One Martini backbone bead per residue (centre of mass of N, CA, C, O) as a GRO file, in nm:
protein
   95
    1MET     BB    1   0.094   0.034   0.021
    2THR     BB    2   0.033   0.379  -0.082
    3VAL     BB    3   0.127   0.709   0.034
    4PHE     BB    4   0.054   1.046  -0.064
    5CYS     BB    5   0.249   1.331   0.025
    6GLY     BB    6   0.217   1.693   0.073
    7CYS     BB    7   0.312   2.019   0.026
    8GLN     BB    8   0.205   2.328   0.039
    9ALA     BB    9   0.282   2.667   0.024
   10ASP     BB   10   0.116   2.697   0.316
   11GLY     BB   11   0.197   2.403   0.468
   12GLU     BB   12  -0.007   2.200   0.388
   13LEU     BB   13  -0.112   1.882   0.430
   14THR     BB   14  -0.144   1.623   0.192
   15VAL     BB   15  -0.361   1.344   0.129
   16SER     BB   16  -0.397   1.048  -0.038
   17ALA     BB   17  -0.568   0.808  -0.138
   18VAL     BB   18  -0.586   0.445  -0.128
   19ASP     BB   19  -0.578   0.163  -0.297
   20LEU     BB   20  -0.690  -0.133  -0.264
   21ALA     BB   21  -0.654  -0.456  -0.262
   22ALA     BB   22  -0.741  -0.754  -0.394
   23PRO     BB   23  -0.861  -1.025  -0.293
   24GLN     BB   24  -0.752  -1.357  -0.221
   25VAL     BB   25  -0.944  -1.633  -0.320
   26ASN     BB   26  -1.061  -1.922  -0.134
   27ARG     BB   27  -1.170  -2.264  -0.151
   28HIS     BB   28  -1.347  -2.461   0.114
   29GLY     BB   29  -1.587  -2.581  -0.015
   30ASN     BB   30  -1.835  -2.375   0.141
   31VAL     BB   31  -1.575  -2.186   0.181
   32LEU     BB   32  -1.463  -1.859   0.197
   33GLU     BB   33  -1.126  -1.721   0.178
   34TRP     BB   34  -0.907  -1.441   0.316
   35GLU     BB   35  -0.689  -1.207   0.337
   36GLU     BB   36  -0.604  -0.943   0.484
   37VAL     BB   37  -0.662  -0.599   0.415
   38ALA     BB   38  -0.494  -0.338   0.439
   39GLY     BB   39  -0.741  -0.089   0.546
   40ALA     BB   40  -0.987  -0.236   0.576
   41SER     BB   41  -1.348  -0.200   0.691
   42ALA     BB   42  -1.453  -0.424   0.481
   43TYR     BB   43  -1.665  -0.675   0.315
   44THR     BB   44  -1.766  -0.797  -0.009
   45VAL     BB   45  -1.999  -1.023  -0.148
   46GLU     BB   46  -2.053  -1.162  -0.473
   47ILE     BB   47  -2.368  -1.321  -0.584
   48ASP     BB   48  -2.471  -1.302  -0.880
   49GLY     BB   49  -2.502  -0.962  -0.820
   50ASP     BB   50  -2.519  -0.995  -0.507
   51ASN     BB   51  -2.474  -0.821  -0.213
   52VAL     BB   52  -2.261  -0.895   0.087
   53ASP     BB   53  -2.216  -0.794   0.405
   54VAL     BB   54  -1.927  -0.917   0.627
   55GLY     BB   55  -1.742  -0.729   0.723
   56VAL     BB   56  -1.430  -0.821   0.882
   57VAL     BB   57  -1.437  -1.093   0.782
   58CYS     BB   58  -1.241  -1.374   0.609
   59ARG     BB   59  -1.534  -1.519   0.551
   60PHE     BB   60  -1.766  -1.746   0.364
   61ASP     BB   61  -2.073  -1.912   0.361
   62LEU     BB   62  -2.234  -2.116   0.104
   63GLY     BB   63  -2.455  -2.305   0.211
   64GLN     BB   64  -2.724  -2.135   0.141
   65HIS     BB   65  -2.633  -2.180  -0.188
   66ALA     BB   66  -2.673  -2.458  -0.206
   67GLY     BB   67  -2.837  -2.606  -0.491
   68LYS     BB   68  -2.848  -2.338  -0.706
   69GLY     BB   69  -2.624  -2.401  -0.870
   70THR     BB   70  -2.444  -2.203  -1.080
   71PHE     BB   71  -2.200  -1.954  -0.959
   72ASP     BB   72  -2.076  -1.640  -0.897
   73VAL     BB   73  -1.774  -1.522  -0.696
   74ARG     BB   74  -1.681  -1.224  -0.513
   75VAL     BB   75  -1.431  -0.984  -0.365
   76ARG     BB   76  -1.414  -0.697  -0.154
   77ALA     BB   77  -1.246  -0.407  -0.028
   78GLU     BB   78  -1.336  -0.163   0.202
   79GLY     BB   79  -1.321   0.159   0.234
   80ASN     BB   80  -1.336   0.481   0.405
   81GLY     BB   81  -1.317   0.736   0.185
   82VAL     BB   82  -1.041   0.881   0.272
   83SER     BB   83  -0.757   0.684   0.277
   84THR     BB   84  -0.945   0.453   0.153
   85LEU     BB   85  -1.023   0.247  -0.130
   86THR     BB   86  -1.191   0.057  -0.301
   87SER     BB   87  -1.157  -0.235  -0.436
   88PRO     BB   88  -1.131  -0.448  -0.642
   89TRP     BB   89  -1.232  -0.729  -0.760
   90SER     BB   90  -1.194  -1.034  -0.759
   91ASP     BB   91  -1.177  -1.316  -0.877
   92ALA     BB   92  -1.384  -1.534  -1.015
   93LEU     BB   93  -1.594  -1.785  -0.884
   94THR     BB   94  -1.705  -2.098  -0.972
   95VAL     BB   95  -1.984  -2.282  -0.793
   0.00000   0.00000   0.00000
């Protein structure tokens, strides 16, 4: 993660927001897991276009979606909108 800081002519310090890295998601049976992304305030799991806020945990149980056929799943790290910006989506996993 990189933070860019600078001083303006009036001596005021400016800080630019940092883009978070996309989580690297692994599947273990019906459970998705990923490493914590530094600076993330929460995580969102997208299941076939529907977003689920999972808070700060780095795992998601797909059990409730089992038996619904094949679908795509991906995860993103949410930024705080001030010093960190939301990451791109992870690579999609077809489940």
